[in-house]
Amino acid sequence: MSDPDLKERLASRFREVNGDHPMTAADDAYVTAWFTDLEGLCRAEGRDAGEARRLMLEGRLPLPGYLRSDGAEMVPPDLFGLADQAGGLDALEEWFRAHWDDETAAGQEWAAYLSGQYVCLRSVTPRTIQYKDALVTAIEAAPGEPDAGTPAWTRRLHALIDELDALEPPFTAYDRLRFAGPVSRDLCIDAMRARYPRGA
């Protein structure tokens, strides 16, 4: 199959997963700043972009995080890093799933990883996925703690928020369209900082 055919199929698959939402100039600027185009990454690492697209379509590499309005497939700069860490593409799925004790959860996280929608993390690894989930759970539960509102509680809450802030990129308006509402930064960082000011 020719490379243009693979590119078209990948774009179609991306829209199946994310919906068909327009990218604005601000969205394009954001993804250019935070991600890299697949063609450029493959050139820099001596890889074949067509082969990378085929692997994405086969469910062996994650889909792009974004399609820029010029059609560029935007991916994390460390797209191939996790497979390298696992010992190669053939070992990636088993290595990834092994980070979860529950097989159902492992399968769900693997599917989420392959979707390319883990744009909520600066670096996508099993460890950062699990840490983000733990932070979100703790932040959401914090207002119900017995000492909620005390100075010690506020310090603990903001330490959690700061940790999550360090894991997540800023997001862009396109994300709120494809995820059909507020993202974790909106709910667990910005809203919580506004609701419970530091030092209050």
PDB file of C-alpha atoms in Angstrom:
ATOM      1  CA  MET A   1       0.000   0.000   0.000  1.00  0.00           C
ATOM      2  CA  SER A   2       1.353   3.416  -0.890  1.00  0.00           C
ATOM      3  CA  ASP A   3       2.208   5.946   1.787  1.00  0.00           C
ATOM      4  CA  PRO A   4      -0.582   8.378   0.728  1.00  0.00           C
ATOM      5  CA  ASP A   5      -3.105   5.568   1.164  1.00  0.00           C
ATOM      6  CA  LEU A   6      -1.785   4.845   4.650  1.00  0.00           C
ATOM      7  CA  LYS A   7      -1.927   8.537   5.550  1.00  0.00           C
ATOM      8  CA  GLU A   8      -5.543   8.756   4.383  1.00  0.00           C
ATOM      9  CA  ARG A   9      -6.525   5.613   6.264  1.00  0.00           C
ATOM     10  CA  LEU A  10      -4.843   6.895   9.421  1.00  0.00           C
ATOM     11  CA  ALA A  11      -6.659  10.235   9.181  1.00  0.00           C
ATOM     12  CA  SER A  12      -9.942   8.377   8.774  1.00  0.00           C
ATOM     13  CA  ARG A  13      -9.217   6.189  11.774  1.00  0.00           C
ATOM     14  CA  PHE A  14      -8.261   9.248  13.837  1.00  0.00           C
ATOM     15  CA  ARG A  15     -11.630  10.857  13.085  1.00  0.00           C
ATOM     16  CA  GLU A  16     -13.475   7.649  13.957  1.00  0.00           C
ATOM     17  CA  VAL A  17     -11.897   7.789  17.408  1.00  0.00           C
ATOM     18  CA  ASN A  18     -11.979  11.557  18.040  1.00  0.00           C
ATOM     19  CA  GLY A  19     -14.843  12.882  15.923  1.00  0.00           C
ATOM     20  CA  ASP A  20     -14.494  15.411  13.130  1.00  0.00           C
ATOM     21  CA  HIS A  21     -13.782  18.692  14.901  1.00  0.00           C
ATOM     22  CA  PRO A  22     -12.048  21.638  13.205  1.00  0.00           C
ATOM     23  CA  MET A  23      -8.611  22.694  14.393  1.00  0.00           C
ATOM     24  CA  THR A  24      -8.324  26.450  14.894  1.00  0.00           C
ATOM     25  CA  ALA A  25      -5.148  28.484  14.438  1.00  0.00           C
ATOM     26  CA  ALA A  26      -4.754  28.464  18.230  1.00  0.00           C
ATOM     27  CA  ASP A  27      -5.125  24.669  18.287  1.00  0.00           C
ATOM     28  CA  ASP A  28      -2.495  24.342  15.551  1.00  0.00           C
ATOM     29  CA  ALA A  29      -0.100  26.587  17.459  1.00  0.00           C
ATOM     30  CA  TYR A  30      -0.613  24.574  20.638  1.00  0.00           C
ATOM     31  CA  VAL A  31       0.028  21.176  19.079  1.00  0.00           C
ATOM     32  CA  THR A  32       3.049  22.497  17.180  1.00  0.00           C
ATOM     33  CA  ALA A  33       4.510  23.719  20.477  1.00  0.00           C
ATOM     34  CA  TRP A  34       3.763  20.590  22.511  1.00  0.00           C
ATOM     35  CA  PHE A  35       3.939  17.765  19.960  1.00  0.00           C
ATOM     36  CA  THR A  36       5.957  16.861  16.877  1.00  0.00           C
ATOM     37  CA  ASP A  37       4.899  15.797  13.413  1.00  0.00           C
ATOM     38  CA  LEU A  38       5.259  12.110  12.640  1.00  0.00           C
ATOM     39  CA  GLU A  39       7.212  12.700   9.425  1.00  0.00           C
ATOM     40  CA  GLY A  40       9.791  14.868  11.171  1.00  0.00           C
ATOM     41  CA  LEU A  41      10.145  12.508  14.118  1.00  0.00           C
ATOM     42  CA  CYS A  42      10.703   9.531  11.832  1.00  0.00           C
ATOM     43  CA  ARG A  43      13.301  11.429   9.813  1.00  0.00           C
ATOM     44  CA  ALA A  44      15.127  12.462  12.980  1.00  0.00           C
ATOM     45  CA  GLU A  45      15.186   8.897  14.319  1.00  0.00           C
ATOM     46  CA  GLY A  46      15.897   7.151  11.022  1.00  0.00           C
ATOM     47  CA  ARG A  47      12.494   5.467  10.914  1.00  0.00           C
ATOM     48  CA  ASP A  48       9.997   5.003   8.087  1.00  0.00           C
ATOM     49  CA  ALA A  49       6.832   7.086   8.495  1.00  0.00           C
ATOM     50  CA  GLY A  50       4.806   4.718   6.340  1.00  0.00           C
ATOM     51  CA  GLU A  51       5.769   1.803   8.568  1.00  0.00           C
ATOM     52  CA  ALA A  52       4.837   3.842  11.653  1.00  0.00           C
ATOM     53  CA  ARG A  53       1.410   4.549  10.151  1.00  0.00           C
ATOM     54  CA  ARG A  54       0.927   0.866   9.382  1.00  0.00           C
ATOM     55  CA  LEU A  55       1.810  -0.026  12.986  1.00  0.00           C
ATOM     56  CA  MET A  56      -0.717   2.528  14.238  1.00  0.00           C
ATOM     57  CA  LEU A  57      -3.444   1.080  12.025  1.00  0.00           C
ATOM     58  CA  GLU A  58      -2.566  -2.425  13.251  1.00  0.00           C
ATOM     59  CA  GLY A  59      -2.906  -1.357  16.899  1.00  0.00           C
ATOM     60  CA  ARG A  60       0.778  -1.759  17.701  1.00  0.00           C
ATOM     61  CA  LEU A  61       1.568   1.960  18.153  1.00  0.00           C
ATOM     62  CA  PRO A  62      -0.733   4.723  19.446  1.00  0.00           C
ATOM     63  CA  LEU A  63      -2.694   6.806  16.969  1.00  0.00           C
ATOM     64  CA  PRO A  64      -1.585  10.451  16.609  1.00  0.00           C
ATOM     65  CA  GLY A  65      -2.669  12.736  19.409  1.00  0.00           C
ATOM     66  CA  TYR A  66      -3.858  15.351  16.911  1.00  0.00           C
ATOM     67  CA  LEU A  67      -4.268  16.007  13.204  1.00  0.00           C
ATOM     68  CA  ARG A  68      -3.121  19.540  12.534  1.00  0.00           C
ATOM     69  CA  SER A  69      -5.253  21.490  10.063  1.00  0.00           C
ATOM     70  CA  ASP A  70      -2.588  20.986   7.375  1.00  0.00           C
ATOM     71  CA  GLY A  71      -2.965  17.216   7.799  1.00  0.00           C
ATOM     72  CA  ALA A  72       0.221  16.644   9.792  1.00  0.00           C
ATOM     73  CA  GLU A  73      -0.059  13.751  12.233  1.00  0.00           C
ATOM     74  CA  MET A  74       1.071  15.194  15.568  1.00  0.00           C
ATOM     75  CA  VAL A  75       2.587  12.737  18.039  1.00  0.00           C
ATOM     76  CA  PRO A  76       4.513  12.898  21.321  1.00  0.00           C
ATOM     77  CA  PRO A  77       8.264  13.407  20.864  1.00  0.00           C
ATOM     78  CA  ASP A  78       8.794  10.121  22.758  1.00  0.00           C
ATOM     79  CA  LEU A  79       6.334   8.134  20.617  1.00  0.00           C
ATOM     80  CA  PHE A  80       8.766   5.241  20.157  1.00  0.00           C
ATOM     81  CA  GLY A  81      10.324   5.483  23.605  1.00  0.00           C
ATOM     82  CA  LEU A  82       7.914   3.177  25.402  1.00  0.00           C
ATOM     83  CA  ALA A  83       8.418   0.376  22.876  1.00  0.00           C
ATOM     84  CA  ASP A  84      12.173   0.790  23.269  1.00  0.00           C
ATOM     85  CA  GLN A  85      11.808   0.632  27.039  1.00  0.00           C
ATOM     86  CA  ALA A  86       9.711  -2.527  26.748  1.00  0.00           C
ATOM     87  CA  GLY A  87      12.345  -4.230  24.640  1.00  0.00           C
ATOM     88  CA  GLY A  88      10.750  -3.688  21.242  1.00  0.00           C
ATOM     89  CA  LEU A  89       7.326  -3.459  19.639  1.00  0.00           C
ATOM     90  CA  ASP A  90       6.698  -7.183  19.921  1.00  0.00           C
ATOM     91  CA  ALA A  91       7.073  -6.980  23.703  1.00  0.00           C
ATOM     92  CA  LEU A  92       5.237  -3.681  24.220  1.00  0.00           C
ATOM     93  CA  GLU A  93       1.676  -4.883  24.832  1.00  0.00           C
ATOM     94  CA  GLU A  94       2.600  -7.582  27.357  1.00  0.00           C
ATOM     95  CA  TRP A  95       5.034  -5.233  29.124  1.00  0.00           C
ATOM     96  CA  PHE A  96       2.451  -2.445  29.273  1.00  0.00           C
ATOM     97  CA  ARG A  97      -0.385  -4.647  30.553  1.00  0.00           C
ATOM     98  CA  ALA A  98       1.850  -6.158  33.236  1.00  0.00           C
ATOM     99  CA  HIS A  99       1.765  -2.851  35.133  1.00  0.00           C
ATOM    100  CA  TRP A 100      -1.856  -3.529  36.147  1.00  0.00           C
ATOM    101  CA  ASP A 101      -2.853  -6.436  38.388  1.00  0.00           C
ATOM    102  CA  ASP A 102      -6.424  -6.452  37.083  1.00  0.00           C
ATOM    103  CA  GLU A 103      -6.639  -7.857  33.558  1.00  0.00           C
ATOM    104  CA  THR A 104      -9.748  -5.849  32.684  1.00  0.00           C
ATOM    105  CA  ALA A 105      -8.113  -2.598  33.763  1.00  0.00           C
ATOM    106  CA  ALA A 106      -4.958  -3.566  31.859  1.00  0.00           C
ATOM    107  CA  GLY A 107      -6.964  -4.097  28.691  1.00  0.00           C
ATOM    108  CA  GLN A 108      -8.812  -0.813  29.094  1.00  0.00           C
ATOM    109  CA  GLU A 109      -5.580   1.110  29.625  1.00  0.00           C
ATOM    110  CA  TRP A 110      -3.922  -0.550  26.642  1.00  0.00           C
ATOM    111  CA  ALA A 111      -6.895   0.439  24.450  1.00  0.00           C
ATOM    112  CA  ALA A 112      -6.749   3.981  25.820  1.00  0.00           C
ATOM    113  CA  TYR A 113      -3.018   4.146  25.121  1.00  0.00           C
ATOM    114  CA  LEU A 114      -3.490   2.978  21.528  1.00  0.00           C
ATOM    115  CA  SER A 115      -6.248   5.557  20.969  1.00  0.00           C
ATOM    116  CA  GLY A 116      -3.655   8.349  21.170  1.00  0.00           C
ATOM    117  CA  GLN A 117      -5.946  10.232  23.535  1.00  0.00           C
ATOM    118  CA  TYR A 118      -3.485  10.290  26.432  1.00  0.00           C
ATOM    119  CA  VAL A 119      -2.721  13.888  25.478  1.00  0.00           C
ATOM    120  CA  CYS A 120      -3.368  14.687  29.152  1.00  0.00           C
ATOM    121  CA  LEU A 121       0.187  13.648  30.032  1.00  0.00           C
ATOM    122  CA  ARG A 122       3.501  15.214  29.092  1.00  0.00           C
ATOM    123  CA  SER A 123       4.997  11.717  28.963  1.00  0.00           C
ATOM    124  CA  VAL A 124       2.767   8.650  28.578  1.00  0.00           C
ATOM    125  CA  THR A 125       3.998   5.646  30.538  1.00  0.00           C
ATOM    126  CA  PRO A 126       2.199   3.142  32.779  1.00  0.00           C
ATOM    127  CA  ARG A 127       3.706   4.928  35.786  1.00  0.00           C
ATOM    128  CA  THR A 128       2.465   8.385  34.780  1.00  0.00           C
ATOM    129  CA  ILE A 129      -0.964   7.000  33.860  1.00  0.00           C
ATOM    130  CA  GLN A 130      -1.305   5.389  37.277  1.00  0.00           C
ATOM    131  CA  TYR A 131       0.075   8.416  39.108  1.00  0.00           C
ATOM    132  CA  LYS A 132      -2.302  10.762  37.326  1.00  0.00           C
ATOM    133  CA  ASP A 133      -5.261   8.535  38.231  1.00  0.00           C
ATOM    134  CA  ALA A 134      -4.175   8.464  41.879  1.00  0.00           C
ATOM    135  CA  LEU A 135      -3.766  12.248  41.980  1.00  0.00           C
ATOM    136  CA  VAL A 136      -7.159  12.896  40.373  1.00  0.00           C
ATOM    137  CA  THR A 137      -8.832  10.496  42.813  1.00  0.00           C
ATOM    138  CA  ALA A 138      -7.153  12.171  45.792  1.00  0.00           C
ATOM    139  CA  ILE A 139      -7.980  15.702  44.599  1.00  0.00           C
ATOM    140  CA  GLU A 140     -11.607  14.832  43.946  1.00  0.00           C
ATOM    141  CA  ALA A 141     -11.925  13.226  47.390  1.00  0.00           C
ATOM    142  CA  ALA A 142     -10.171  16.022  49.269  1.00  0.00           C
ATOM    143  CA  PRO A 143     -13.218  18.270  49.910  1.00  0.00           C
ATOM    144  CA  GLY A 144     -14.844  15.403  51.828  1.00  0.00           C
ATOM    145  CA  GLU A 145     -11.955  14.926  54.259  1.00  0.00           C
ATOM    146  CA  PRO A 146     -12.674  15.670  57.951  1.00  0.00           C
ATOM    147  CA  ASP A 147     -10.200  18.552  58.144  1.00  0.00           C
ATOM    148  CA  ALA A 148     -11.223  20.144  54.835  1.00  0.00           C
ATOM    149  CA  GLY A 149     -10.618  23.876  54.833  1.00  0.00           C
ATOM    150  CA  THR A 150      -7.878  23.897  57.465  1.00  0.00           C
ATOM    151  CA  PRO A 151      -4.429  25.305  56.624  1.00  0.00           C
ATOM    152  CA  ALA A 152      -2.850  21.825  56.768  1.00  0.00           C
ATOM    153  CA  TRP A 153      -5.516  20.415  54.463  1.00  0.00           C
ATOM    154  CA  THR A 154      -5.063  23.313  52.025  1.00  0.00           C
ATOM    155  CA  ARG A 155      -1.323  22.686  51.899  1.00  0.00           C
ATOM    156  CA  ARG A 156      -1.902  18.975  51.213  1.00  0.00           C
ATOM    157  CA  LEU A 157      -4.453  19.749  48.513  1.00  0.00           C
ATOM    158  CA  HIS A 158      -2.183  22.196  46.723  1.00  0.00           C
ATOM    159  CA  ALA A 159       0.718  19.765  46.869  1.00  0.00           C
ATOM    160  CA  LEU A 160      -1.478  17.251  45.013  1.00  0.00           C
ATOM    161  CA  ILE A 161      -2.627  19.872  42.517  1.00  0.00           C
ATOM    162  CA  ASP A 162       0.953  20.960  41.873  1.00  0.00           C
ATOM    163  CA  GLU A 163       1.956  17.345  41.217  1.00  0.00           C
ATOM    164  CA  LEU A 164      -0.869  16.950  38.699  1.00  0.00           C
ATOM    165  CA  ASP A 165       0.016  20.283  37.112  1.00  0.00           C
ATOM    166  CA  ALA A 166       3.554  19.027  36.537  1.00  0.00           C
ATOM    167  CA  LEU A 167       2.264  15.899  34.776  1.00  0.00           C
ATOM    168  CA  GLU A 168      -0.225  17.584  32.451  1.00  0.00           C
ATOM    169  CA  PRO A 169       0.223  19.919  29.489  1.00  0.00           C
ATOM    170  CA  PRO A 170      -2.078  22.952  29.155  1.00  0.00           C
ATOM    171  CA  PHE A 171      -4.601  21.317  26.738  1.00  0.00           C
ATOM    172  CA  THR A 172      -6.295  23.217  23.915  1.00  0.00           C
ATOM    173  CA  ALA A 173      -9.873  24.025  22.906  1.00  0.00           C
ATOM    174  CA  TYR A 174      -9.935  21.068  20.494  1.00  0.00           C
ATOM    175  CA  ASP A 175      -9.561  18.709  23.462  1.00  0.00           C
ATOM    176  CA  ARG A 176     -12.719  20.040  25.076  1.00  0.00           C
ATOM    177  CA  LEU A 177     -14.596  19.332  21.834  1.00  0.00           C
ATOM    178  CA  ARG A 178     -13.428  15.763  21.364  1.00  0.00           C
ATOM    179  CA  PHE A 179     -13.827  14.919  25.056  1.00  0.00           C
ATOM    180  CA  ALA A 180     -17.218  16.677  25.091  1.00  0.00           C
ATOM    181  CA  GLY A 181     -16.592  18.897  28.077  1.00  0.00           C
ATOM    182  CA  PRO A 182     -14.064  20.023  30.670  1.00  0.00           C
ATOM    183  CA  VAL A 183     -10.741  18.180  30.895  1.00  0.00           C
ATOM    184  CA  SER A 184      -8.908  17.129  34.039  1.00  0.00           C
ATOM    185  CA  ARG A 185      -6.898  20.368  34.117  1.00  0.00           C
ATOM    186  CA  ASP A 186     -10.154  22.367  34.178  1.00  0.00           C
ATOM    187  CA  LEU A 187     -11.705  20.299  36.955  1.00  0.00           C
ATOM    188  CA  CYS A 188      -8.810  19.235  39.161  1.00  0.00           C
ATOM    189  CA  ILE A 189      -6.302  22.046  38.741  1.00  0.00           C
ATOM    190  CA  ASP A 190      -7.886  25.337  37.677  1.00  0.00           C
ATOM    191  CA  ALA A 191     -11.266  24.903  39.409  1.00  0.00           C
ATOM    192  CA  MET A 192      -9.767  23.551  42.630  1.00  0.00           C
ATOM    193  CA  ARG A 193      -7.196  26.341  42.820  1.00  0.00           C
ATOM    194  CA  ALA A 194      -9.971  28.885  42.353  1.00  0.00           C
ATOM    195  CA  ARG A 195     -12.288  27.212  44.863  1.00  0.00           C
ATOM    196  CA  TYR A 196      -9.610  26.651  47.528  1.00  0.00           C
ATOM    197  CA  PRO A 197      -6.991  29.430  47.158  1.00  0.00           C
ATOM    198  CA  ARG A 198      -3.488  28.664  48.310  1.00  0.00           C
ATOM    199  CA  GLY A 199      -2.863  30.036  51.773  1.00  0.00           C
ATOM    200  CA  ALA A 200      -6.549  30.724  52.432  1.00  0.00           C
TER     201      ALA A 200
END
